[in-house]
Every structure is written in C-alpha cells, then in structure tokens.
Tab-separated table of C-alpha atoms and ligand atoms in Angstrom:
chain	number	residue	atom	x	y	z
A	951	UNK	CA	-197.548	-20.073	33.110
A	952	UNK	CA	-194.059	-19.652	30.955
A	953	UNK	CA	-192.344	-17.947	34.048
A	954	UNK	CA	-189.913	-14.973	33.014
A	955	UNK	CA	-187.446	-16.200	35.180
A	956	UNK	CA	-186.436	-19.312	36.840
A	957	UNK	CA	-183.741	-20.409	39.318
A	958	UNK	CA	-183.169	-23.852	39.013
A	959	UNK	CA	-181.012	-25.649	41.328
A	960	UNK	CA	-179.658	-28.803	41.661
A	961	UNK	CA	-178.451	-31.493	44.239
A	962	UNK	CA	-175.104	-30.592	44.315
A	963	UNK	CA	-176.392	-26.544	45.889
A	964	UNK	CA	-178.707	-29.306	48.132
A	965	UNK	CA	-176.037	-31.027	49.528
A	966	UNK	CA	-173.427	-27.734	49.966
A	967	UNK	CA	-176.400	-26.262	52.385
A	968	UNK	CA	-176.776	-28.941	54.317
A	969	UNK	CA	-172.759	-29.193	54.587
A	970	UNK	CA	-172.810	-25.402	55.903
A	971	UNK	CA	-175.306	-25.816	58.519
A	972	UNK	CA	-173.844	-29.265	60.063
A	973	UNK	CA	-170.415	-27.573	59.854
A	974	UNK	CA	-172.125	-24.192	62.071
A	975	UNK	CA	-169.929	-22.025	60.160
A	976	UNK	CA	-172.711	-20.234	58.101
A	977	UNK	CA	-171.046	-16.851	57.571
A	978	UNK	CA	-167.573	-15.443	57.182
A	979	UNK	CA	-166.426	-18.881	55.741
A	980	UNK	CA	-164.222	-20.976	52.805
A	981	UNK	CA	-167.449	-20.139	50.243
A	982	UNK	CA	-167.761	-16.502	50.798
A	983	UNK	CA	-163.375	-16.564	50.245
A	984	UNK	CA	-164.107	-19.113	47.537
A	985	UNK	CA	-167.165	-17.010	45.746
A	986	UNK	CA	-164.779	-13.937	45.392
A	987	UNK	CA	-161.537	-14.909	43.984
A	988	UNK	CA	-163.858	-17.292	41.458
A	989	UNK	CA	-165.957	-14.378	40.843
A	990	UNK	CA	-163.032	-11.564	40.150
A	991	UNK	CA	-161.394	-14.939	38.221
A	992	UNK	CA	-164.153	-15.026	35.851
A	993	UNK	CA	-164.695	-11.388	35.258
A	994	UNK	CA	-161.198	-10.970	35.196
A	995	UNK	CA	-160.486	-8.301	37.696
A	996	UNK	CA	-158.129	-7.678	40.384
A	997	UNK	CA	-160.305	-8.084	43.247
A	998	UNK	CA	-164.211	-9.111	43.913
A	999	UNK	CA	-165.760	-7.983	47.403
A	1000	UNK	CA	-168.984	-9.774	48.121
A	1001	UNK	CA	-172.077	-7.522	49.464
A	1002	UNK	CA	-175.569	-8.073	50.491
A	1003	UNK	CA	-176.783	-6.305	47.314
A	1004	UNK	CA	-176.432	-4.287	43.564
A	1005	UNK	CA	-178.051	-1.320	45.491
A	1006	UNK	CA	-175.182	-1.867	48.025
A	1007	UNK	CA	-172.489	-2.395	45.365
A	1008	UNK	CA	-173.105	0.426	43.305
A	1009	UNK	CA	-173.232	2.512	47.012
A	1010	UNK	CA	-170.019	1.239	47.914
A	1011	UNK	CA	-168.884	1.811	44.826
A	1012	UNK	CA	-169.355	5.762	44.702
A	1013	UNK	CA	-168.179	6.173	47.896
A	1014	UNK	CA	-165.146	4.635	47.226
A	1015	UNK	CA	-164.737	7.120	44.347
A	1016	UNK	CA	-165.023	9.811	46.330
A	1017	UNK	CA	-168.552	10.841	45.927
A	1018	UNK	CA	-170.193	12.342	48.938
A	1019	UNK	CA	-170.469	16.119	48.504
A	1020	UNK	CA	-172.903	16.722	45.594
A	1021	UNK	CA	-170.211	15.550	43.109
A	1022	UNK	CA	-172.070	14.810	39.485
A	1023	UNK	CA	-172.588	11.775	38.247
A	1024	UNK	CA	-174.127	10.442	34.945
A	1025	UNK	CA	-176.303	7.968	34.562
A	1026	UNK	CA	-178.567	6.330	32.156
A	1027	UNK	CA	-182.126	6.976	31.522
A	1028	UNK	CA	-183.329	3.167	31.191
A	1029	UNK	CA	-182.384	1.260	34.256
A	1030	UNK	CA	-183.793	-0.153	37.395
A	1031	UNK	CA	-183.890	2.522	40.113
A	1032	UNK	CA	-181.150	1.529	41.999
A	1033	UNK	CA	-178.696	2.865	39.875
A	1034	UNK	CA	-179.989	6.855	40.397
A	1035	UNK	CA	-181.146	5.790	44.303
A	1036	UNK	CA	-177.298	4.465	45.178
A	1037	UNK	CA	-176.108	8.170	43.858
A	1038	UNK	CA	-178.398	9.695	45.602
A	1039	UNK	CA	-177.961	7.576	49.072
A	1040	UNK	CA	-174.163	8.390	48.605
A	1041	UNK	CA	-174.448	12.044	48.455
A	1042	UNK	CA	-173.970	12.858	44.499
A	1043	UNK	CA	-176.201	14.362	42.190
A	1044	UNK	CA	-177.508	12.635	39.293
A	1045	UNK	CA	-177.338	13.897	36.222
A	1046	UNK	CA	-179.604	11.653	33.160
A	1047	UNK	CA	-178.644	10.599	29.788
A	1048	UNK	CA	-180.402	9.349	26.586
A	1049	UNK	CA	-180.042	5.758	25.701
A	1050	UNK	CA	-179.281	4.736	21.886
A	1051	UNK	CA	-180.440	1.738	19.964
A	1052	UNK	CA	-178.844	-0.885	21.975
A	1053	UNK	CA	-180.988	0.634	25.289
A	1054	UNK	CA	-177.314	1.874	26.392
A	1055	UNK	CA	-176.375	5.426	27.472
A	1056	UNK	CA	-176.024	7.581	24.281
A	1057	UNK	CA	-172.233	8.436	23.534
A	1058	UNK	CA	-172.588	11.720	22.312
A	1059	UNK	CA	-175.098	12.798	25.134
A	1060	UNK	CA	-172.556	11.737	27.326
A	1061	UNK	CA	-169.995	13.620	26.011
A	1062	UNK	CA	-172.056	16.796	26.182
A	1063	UNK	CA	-172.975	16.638	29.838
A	1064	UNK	CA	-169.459	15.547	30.495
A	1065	UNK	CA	-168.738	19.379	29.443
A	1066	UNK	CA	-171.497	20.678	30.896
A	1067	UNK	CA	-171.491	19.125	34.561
A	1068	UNK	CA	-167.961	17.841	35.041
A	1069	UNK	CA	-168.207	14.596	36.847
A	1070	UNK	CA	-166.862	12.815	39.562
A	1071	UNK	CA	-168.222	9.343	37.936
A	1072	UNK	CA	-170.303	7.991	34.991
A	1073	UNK	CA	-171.994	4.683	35.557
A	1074	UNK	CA	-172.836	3.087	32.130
A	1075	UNK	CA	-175.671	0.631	32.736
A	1076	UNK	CA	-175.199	-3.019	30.291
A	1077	UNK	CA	-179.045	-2.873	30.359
A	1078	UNK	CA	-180.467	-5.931	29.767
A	1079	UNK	CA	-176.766	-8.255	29.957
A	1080	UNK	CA	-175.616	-6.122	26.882
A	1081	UNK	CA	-172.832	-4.279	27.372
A	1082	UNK	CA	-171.793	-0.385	26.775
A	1083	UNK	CA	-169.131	0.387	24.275
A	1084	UNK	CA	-166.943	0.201	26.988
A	1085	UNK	CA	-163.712	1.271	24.818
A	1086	UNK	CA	-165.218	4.617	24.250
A	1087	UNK	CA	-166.277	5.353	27.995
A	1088	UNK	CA	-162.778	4.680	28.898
A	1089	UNK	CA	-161.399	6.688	26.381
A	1090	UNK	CA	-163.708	9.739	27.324
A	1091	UNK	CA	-162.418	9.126	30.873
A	1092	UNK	CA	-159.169	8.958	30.423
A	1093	UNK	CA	-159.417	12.248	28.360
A	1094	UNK	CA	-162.122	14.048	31.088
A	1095	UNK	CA	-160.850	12.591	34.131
A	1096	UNK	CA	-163.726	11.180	35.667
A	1097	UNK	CA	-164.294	7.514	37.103
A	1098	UNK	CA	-165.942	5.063	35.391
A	1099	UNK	CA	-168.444	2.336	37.752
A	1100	UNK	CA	-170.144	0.033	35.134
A	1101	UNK	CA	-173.534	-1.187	36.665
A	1102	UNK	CA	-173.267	-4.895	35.224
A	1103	UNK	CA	-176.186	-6.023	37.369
A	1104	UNK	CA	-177.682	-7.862	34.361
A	1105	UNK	CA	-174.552	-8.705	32.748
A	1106	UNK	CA	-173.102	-11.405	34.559
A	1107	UNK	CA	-170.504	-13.093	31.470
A	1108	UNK	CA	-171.404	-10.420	28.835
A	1109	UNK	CA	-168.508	-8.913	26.778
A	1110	UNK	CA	-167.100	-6.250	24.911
A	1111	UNK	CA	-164.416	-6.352	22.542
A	1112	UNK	CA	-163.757	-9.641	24.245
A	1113	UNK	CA	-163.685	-8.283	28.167
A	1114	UNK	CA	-165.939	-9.174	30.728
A	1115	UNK	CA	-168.344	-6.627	31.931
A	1116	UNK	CA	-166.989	-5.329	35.227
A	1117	UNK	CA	-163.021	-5.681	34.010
A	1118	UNK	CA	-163.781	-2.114	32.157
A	1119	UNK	CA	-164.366	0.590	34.373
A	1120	UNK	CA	-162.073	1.545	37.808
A	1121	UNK	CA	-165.118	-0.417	39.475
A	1122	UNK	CA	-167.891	-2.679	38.590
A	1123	UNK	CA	-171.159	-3.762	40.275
A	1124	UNK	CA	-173.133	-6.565	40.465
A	1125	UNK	CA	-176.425	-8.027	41.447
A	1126	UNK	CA	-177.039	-11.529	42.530
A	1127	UNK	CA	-181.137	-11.193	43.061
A	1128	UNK	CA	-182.962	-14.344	42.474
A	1129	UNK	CA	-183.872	-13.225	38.967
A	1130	UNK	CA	-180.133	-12.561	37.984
A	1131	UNK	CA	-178.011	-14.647	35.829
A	1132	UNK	CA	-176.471	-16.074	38.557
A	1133	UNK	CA	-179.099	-15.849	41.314
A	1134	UNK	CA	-178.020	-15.997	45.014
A	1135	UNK	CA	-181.251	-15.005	46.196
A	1136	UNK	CA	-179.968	-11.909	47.623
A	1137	UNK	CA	-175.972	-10.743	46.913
A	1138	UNK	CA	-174.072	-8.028	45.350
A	1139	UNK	CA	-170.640	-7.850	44.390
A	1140	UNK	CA	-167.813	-5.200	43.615
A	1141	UNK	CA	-165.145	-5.666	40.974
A	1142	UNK	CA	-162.373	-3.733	41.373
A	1143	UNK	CA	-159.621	-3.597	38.943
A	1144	UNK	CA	-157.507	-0.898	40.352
A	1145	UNK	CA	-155.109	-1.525	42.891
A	1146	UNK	CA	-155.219	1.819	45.074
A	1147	UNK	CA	-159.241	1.397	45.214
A	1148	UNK	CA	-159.437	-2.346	46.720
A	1149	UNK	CA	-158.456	-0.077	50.027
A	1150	UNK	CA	-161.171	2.805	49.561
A	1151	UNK	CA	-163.725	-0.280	48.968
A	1152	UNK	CA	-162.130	-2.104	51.865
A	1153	UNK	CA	-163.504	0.633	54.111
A	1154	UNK	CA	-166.743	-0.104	53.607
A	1155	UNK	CA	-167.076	-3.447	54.007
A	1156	UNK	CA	-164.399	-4.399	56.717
A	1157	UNK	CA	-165.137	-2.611	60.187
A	1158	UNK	CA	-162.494	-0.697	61.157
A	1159	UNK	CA	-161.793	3.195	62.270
A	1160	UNK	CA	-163.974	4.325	59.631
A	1161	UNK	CA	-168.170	3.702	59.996
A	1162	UNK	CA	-169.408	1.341	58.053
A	1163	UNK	CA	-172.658	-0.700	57.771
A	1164	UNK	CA	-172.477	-4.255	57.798
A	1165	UNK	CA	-172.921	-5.804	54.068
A	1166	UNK	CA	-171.803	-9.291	54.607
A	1167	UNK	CA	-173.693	-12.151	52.753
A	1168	UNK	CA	-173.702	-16.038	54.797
A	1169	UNK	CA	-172.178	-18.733	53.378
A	1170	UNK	CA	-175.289	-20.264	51.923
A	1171	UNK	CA	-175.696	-17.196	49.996
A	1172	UNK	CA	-172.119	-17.491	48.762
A	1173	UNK	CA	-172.392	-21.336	48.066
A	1174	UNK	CA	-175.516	-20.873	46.037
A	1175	UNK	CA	-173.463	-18.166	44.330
A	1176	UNK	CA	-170.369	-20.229	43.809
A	1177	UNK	CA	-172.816	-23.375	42.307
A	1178	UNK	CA	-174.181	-21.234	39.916
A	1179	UNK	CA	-171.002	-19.419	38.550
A	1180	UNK	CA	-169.998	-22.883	37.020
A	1181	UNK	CA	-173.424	-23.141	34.872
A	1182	UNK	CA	-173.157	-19.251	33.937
A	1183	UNK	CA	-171.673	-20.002	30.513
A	1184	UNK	CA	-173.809	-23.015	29.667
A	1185	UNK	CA	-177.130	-20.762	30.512
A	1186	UNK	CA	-176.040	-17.923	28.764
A	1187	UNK	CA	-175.173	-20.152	25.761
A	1188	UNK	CA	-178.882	-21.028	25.658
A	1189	UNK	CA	-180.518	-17.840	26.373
A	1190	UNK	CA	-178.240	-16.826	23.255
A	1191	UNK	CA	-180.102	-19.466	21.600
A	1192	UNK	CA	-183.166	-18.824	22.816
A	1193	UNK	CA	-183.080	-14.783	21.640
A	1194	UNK	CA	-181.879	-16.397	17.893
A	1195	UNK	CA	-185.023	-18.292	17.565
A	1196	UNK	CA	-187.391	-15.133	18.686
A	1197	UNK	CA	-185.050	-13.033	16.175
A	1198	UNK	CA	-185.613	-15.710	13.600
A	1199	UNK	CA	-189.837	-15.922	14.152
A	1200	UNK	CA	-190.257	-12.384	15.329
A	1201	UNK	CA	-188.523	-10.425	12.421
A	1202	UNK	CA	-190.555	-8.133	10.848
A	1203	UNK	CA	-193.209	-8.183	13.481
A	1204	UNK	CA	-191.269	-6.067	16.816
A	1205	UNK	CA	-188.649	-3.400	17.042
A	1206	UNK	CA	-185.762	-6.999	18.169
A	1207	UNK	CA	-183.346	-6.322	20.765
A	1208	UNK	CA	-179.874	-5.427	18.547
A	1209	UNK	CA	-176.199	-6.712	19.191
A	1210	UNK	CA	-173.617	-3.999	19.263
A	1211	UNK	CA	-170.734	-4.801	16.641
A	1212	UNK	CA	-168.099	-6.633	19.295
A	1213	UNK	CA	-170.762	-7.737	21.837
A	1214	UNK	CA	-171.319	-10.491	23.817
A	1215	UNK	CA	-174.717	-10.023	24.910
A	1216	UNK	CA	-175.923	-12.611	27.866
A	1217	UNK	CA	-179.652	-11.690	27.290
A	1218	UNK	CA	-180.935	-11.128	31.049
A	1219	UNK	CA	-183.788	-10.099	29.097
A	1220	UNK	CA	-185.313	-10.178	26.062
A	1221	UNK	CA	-186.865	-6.785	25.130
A	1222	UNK	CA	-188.595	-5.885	22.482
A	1223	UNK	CA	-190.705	-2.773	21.191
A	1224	UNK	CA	-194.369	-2.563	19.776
A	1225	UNK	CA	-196.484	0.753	19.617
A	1226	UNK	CA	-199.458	-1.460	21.139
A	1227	UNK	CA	-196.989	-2.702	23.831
A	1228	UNK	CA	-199.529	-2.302	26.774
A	1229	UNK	CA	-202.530	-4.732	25.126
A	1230	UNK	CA	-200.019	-7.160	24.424
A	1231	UNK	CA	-198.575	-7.493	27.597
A	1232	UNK	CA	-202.342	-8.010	28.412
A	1233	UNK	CA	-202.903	-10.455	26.244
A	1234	UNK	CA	-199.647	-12.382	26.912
A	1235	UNK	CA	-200.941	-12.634	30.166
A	1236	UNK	CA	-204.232	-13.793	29.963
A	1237	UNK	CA	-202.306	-16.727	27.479
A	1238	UNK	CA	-199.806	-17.542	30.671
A	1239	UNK	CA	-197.035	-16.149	29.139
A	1240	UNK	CA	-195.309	-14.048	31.933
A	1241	UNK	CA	-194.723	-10.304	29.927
A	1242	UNK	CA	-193.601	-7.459	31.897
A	1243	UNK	CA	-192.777	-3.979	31.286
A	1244	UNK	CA	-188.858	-3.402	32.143
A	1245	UNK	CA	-189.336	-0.153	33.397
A	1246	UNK	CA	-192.222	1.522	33.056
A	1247	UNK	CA	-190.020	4.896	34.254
A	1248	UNK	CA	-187.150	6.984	33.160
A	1249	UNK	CA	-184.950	7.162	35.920
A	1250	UNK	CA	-184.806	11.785	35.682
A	1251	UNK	CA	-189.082	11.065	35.824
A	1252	UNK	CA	-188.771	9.086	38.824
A	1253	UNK	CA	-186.381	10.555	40.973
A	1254	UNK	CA	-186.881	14.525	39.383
A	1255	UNK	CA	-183.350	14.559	38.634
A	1256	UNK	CA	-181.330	17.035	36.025
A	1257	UNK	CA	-181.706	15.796	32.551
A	1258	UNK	CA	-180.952	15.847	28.829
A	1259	UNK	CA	-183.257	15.737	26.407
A	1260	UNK	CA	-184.217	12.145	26.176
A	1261	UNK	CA	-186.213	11.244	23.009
A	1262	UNK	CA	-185.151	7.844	22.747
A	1263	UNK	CA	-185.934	6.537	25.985
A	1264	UNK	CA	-189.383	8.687	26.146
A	1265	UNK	CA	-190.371	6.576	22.938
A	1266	UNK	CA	-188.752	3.247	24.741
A	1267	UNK	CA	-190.753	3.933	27.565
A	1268	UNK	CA	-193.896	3.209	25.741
A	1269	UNK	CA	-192.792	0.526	23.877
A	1270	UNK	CA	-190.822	-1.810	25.100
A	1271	UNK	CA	-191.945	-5.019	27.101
A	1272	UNK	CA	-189.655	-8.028	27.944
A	1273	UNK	CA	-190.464	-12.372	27.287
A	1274	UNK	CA	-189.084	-15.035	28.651
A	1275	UNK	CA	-186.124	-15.892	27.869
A	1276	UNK	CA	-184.590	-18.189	30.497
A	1277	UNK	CA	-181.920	-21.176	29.790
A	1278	UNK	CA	-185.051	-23.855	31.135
A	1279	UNK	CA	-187.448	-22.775	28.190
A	1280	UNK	CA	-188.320	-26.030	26.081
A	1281	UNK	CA	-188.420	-26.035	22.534
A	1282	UNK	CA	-192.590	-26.032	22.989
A	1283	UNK	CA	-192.021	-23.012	25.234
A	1284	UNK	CA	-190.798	-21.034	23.137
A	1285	UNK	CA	-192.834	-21.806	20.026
A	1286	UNK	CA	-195.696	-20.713	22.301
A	1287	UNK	CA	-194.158	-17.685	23.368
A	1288	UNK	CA	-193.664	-17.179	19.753
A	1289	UNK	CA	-197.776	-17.988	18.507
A	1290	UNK	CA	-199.255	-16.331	21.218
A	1291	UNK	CA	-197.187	-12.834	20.500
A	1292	UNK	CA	-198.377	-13.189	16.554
A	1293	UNK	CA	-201.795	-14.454	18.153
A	1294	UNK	CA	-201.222	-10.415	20.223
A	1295	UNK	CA	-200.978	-9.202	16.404
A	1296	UNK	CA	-203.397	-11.131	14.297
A	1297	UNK	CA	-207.193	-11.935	14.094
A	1298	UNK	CA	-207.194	-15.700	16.248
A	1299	UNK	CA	-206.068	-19.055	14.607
A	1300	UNK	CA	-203.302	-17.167	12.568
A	1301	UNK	CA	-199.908	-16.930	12.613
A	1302	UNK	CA	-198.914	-20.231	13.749
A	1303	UNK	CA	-195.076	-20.647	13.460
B	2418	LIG	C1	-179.392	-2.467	36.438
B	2418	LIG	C2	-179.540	-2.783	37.906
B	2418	LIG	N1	-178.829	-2.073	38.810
B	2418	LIG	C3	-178.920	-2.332	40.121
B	2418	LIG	C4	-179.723	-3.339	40.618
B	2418	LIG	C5	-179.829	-3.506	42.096
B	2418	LIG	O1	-179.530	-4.785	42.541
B	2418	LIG	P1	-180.226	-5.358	43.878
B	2418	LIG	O2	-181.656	-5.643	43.563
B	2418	LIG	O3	-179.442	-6.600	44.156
B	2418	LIG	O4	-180.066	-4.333	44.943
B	2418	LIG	C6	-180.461	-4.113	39.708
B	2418	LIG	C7	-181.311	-5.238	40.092
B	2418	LIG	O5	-182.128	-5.444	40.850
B	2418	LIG	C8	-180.383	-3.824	38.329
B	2418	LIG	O6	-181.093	-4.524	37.438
C-alpha cells in the first residue's frame, strides 16, 4: 500500500527518548521550553504556547479573544470539524462561509457576513498547507474590528506574501497529529503575535486564579516535535516536488490543486477534483494506493450551523479526493500513483506515463 501519510523518524528522535526517560524528567522540561521559542522562531511570532491539541489550540484561542457569550464567528465551509466544534465548545456561534478556488474561505462572502453578523473573530482555515490571502483578512479586520485566529493546522512552513502562516492573524493554531507536517503524535500549539494576548492565552494554560484544564504535552511529545521542526523545510521542499510531478502527468485529466499568486503552499495534501470521485477512490484502493475523501462534510451540514450560500464547496464536496503526497514517496511511487489514477480513467493497459 502507498500510505497517505508517513512519519518517519530517525535515530537521533531514538536516542532523545531514551535521554528523557533515564533523565525522569518527562514533562515540564528543557524540550517543551526548547519546542516553543524554536517553534514561534520559525513561524516568526512573538510567542508559541505548546498544547495537547489543534482542537485545544483553536479553543484556547477563542477564549482568549473573548469569545464565550454567543459572540459570531466565521468560519470556513471546507475544514476538519474541529475548527466549527472549538467555537462551539467555547461558547460562540458559528457562522459558515463559501470557499473559492484555492479551497480557502471566499473573500467577498466574508465580507458580506462580516456586515451581516458582526463578529467577534474570523478563523481563515490554510486548508490543505495553502494559505488564505492573509493581507486581505487583515485588512478587513483592521477596517471591521474583529480578531483574526488563522487555523494553520495543515500549514506548518506555508507562506503568504513571504510570512509564515500563524505570524498573520492576532493568533494562530496549530496541530501536531501524527499525520501533520510535523507530527508529534499528539500536540497543538498557539502563536501569538500580540503582546497584550500572550496574558489572555496564559490563562488557559498556566493554573492560576482563573479555571483552567490542564493542556500540557510531555517532553517526548515536545522532543519528537523539536526533531522534526529541523526536517520541516527539507519535506516540504519535496512534497512541493512531489505535487509538480502530479501537476505535470495529471493536467488535463483532474480539476489540480491551484497556487494562489504569492503562496507558499506546503501541500499537507494533495487534492484534486473528478465528477466520478467516489469510483476512483474505489479503485485507488483496490490498486493499494491509499485515496481518501478530505471531508466528506461541509462544516454548516455537520454541525446545523447558520450559513451562506455555499455553491462552491457543495460542488467540492462531491468531488474532491486527496493522494499521497508525502516527502518518503519514491520516484516508482509516484509514477504508480500516477498510472493507476489514468488506469481510474481509461479502459486497462492504457495510459501508462
Ligand atoms: C484544519 C484543522 N483544524 C484543526 C485540527 C485539529 O487538530 P487536532 O486533531 O490536533 O485536535 C485539524 C487536524 O486534525 C485540522 O486539520
């Protein structure tokens, strides 16, 4: 099977896990401080607070804007259901957005339910590790007065206009599942990049007078984490590569995922649209090639939450399905990911590439 993703790890993430447990420090340690200035280093943000999830980032996150009383906030309606659950869990009220070409919330949209529901926050998903055009979020904020909490959980060294994904907004969230770009396992982190919230976020995550849960990751988590920050740019330097040689074979055959003029796109996935998306997938399967559908919901559909008209995303829905894509695909991996989708499409023994 050509696995959709794959955390590889090496001797060096051996060795630092077997130096945690014979030190018995294992949480609250030198690699959970190390993890977060490298992390807020890299994205370039004030401050990074570690977490046990996204889910717990993006919770954190709203509550540290404020959001607790029913406040609106926008979201995208293509994303994993975190993103609507967290506004939910933190007492807001989600209202949903179109996405445009680029599977990011639609700018206009936005605008109009901006002046229609006045809210406290707008999360802008980088949906598959490309990101939103962050300038023009930031612009509407600054105009509308509302905060601005990217979700970057699948944009882990994507850019914009040349800044990182999570320098953008007031705060930024991230994911460190095992499927991530930089995989922890289990982990979330908070970006901050504005000095008077690193105290609101503080609240949540340091016990003190105010009640908190306890979000802390252990040092293995944060060692992992730490490891696999160095290879970031390397891996996304090859997924790059990899999504060129799909483009390259694929043209003319799928709807191909498109880069935003300005973009650094990490490709967390590759997604890609066909009207007979769901045989496919099937197919793919049955051929070991590991397809899946990234999401088979819309996120107003799932949670029954206020909406605009979304006819891009309702057609998306259908459509899209995502291929491996990971930095360890071999050169024979991919041409087989490549046959076996034009195999999907033509009568057998065709369409080698
Ligand atoms: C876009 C998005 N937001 C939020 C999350 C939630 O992250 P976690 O699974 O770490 O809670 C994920 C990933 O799982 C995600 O892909």
């Amino acid at each position: 099977m050509i696995n959709i993703v794959e955390p590889v790890f090496s001797e060096e993430e051996k060795q630092a896990l077997v130096q945690i447990i014979e030190s018995g420090r294992i949480t609250r340690g030198r690699w959970t401080q190390t993890f977060q200035e490298s992390f807020a280093d890299f994205v370039g943000s004030k401050a990074c607070f570690t977490v046990c999830s996204g889910t717990v980032a993006l919770f954190i996150g709203l509550k540290a804007l404020g959001v607790g009383n029913g406040e609106r906030v926008i979201v995208p309606a293509m994303s994993f259901m975190a993103t609507v659950d967290a506004v939910y869990l933190a007492g807001g009220v989600p209202v949903v957005v179109d996405v445009d070409e680029y599977y990011t919330m639609d700018l206009n949209q936005l605008e109009d339910a901006i002046k229609r529901f006045s809210p406290k926050v707008v999360i802008p998903v980088h949906l598959y590790g490309q990101m939103c055009d962050m300038e023009s979020i930031m612009e509407l904020s600054n105009r509308y007065g509302f905060f601005v909490l990217e979700d970057a959980a699948q944009a882990h060294g994507a850019s914009y206009k040349g800044k990182k994904a999570g320098s953008w907004g007031h705060l930024g969230a991230f994911s460190f599942y095992a499927s991530k770009n930089v995989p922890m396992g289990e982990g979330g982190a908070i970006t901050v990049n504005d000095e008077d919230l690193i105290r609101e976020v503080r609240k949540w995550i340091d016990f003190g007078d105010h009640p908190a849960f306890n979000v802390r990751i252990t040092e293995f988590q944060a060692a992992i984490g730490t490891l696999q920050l160095k290879k970031l740019e390397e891996r996304n330097t090859k997924r790059r590569s990899n999504a060129n040689f799909y483009k390259k074979h694929l043209k003319g055959l799928f709807d191909l995922p498109q880069e935003r003029e300005g973009s650094f796109h990490v490709y967390h996935l590759f997604t890609l649209r066909h009207p007979e998306r769901d045989s496919i997938v099937e197919f793919l399967k049955s051929k070991g090639v590991d397809a899946r559908v990234y999401y088979p919901y819309l996120l107003h559909e799932l949670r029954n939450s206020d909406h605009l008209p979304t006819p891009n995303a309702d057609l998306f829905k259908r459509e899209v399905f995502s291929i491996p894509v990971h930095p360890f695909l071999s050169e024979d991996d991919l041409k087989t990911v490549v046959d076996t989708l034009k195999e999907a499409l033509a009568p057998a023994g065709e369409g080698k590439v």
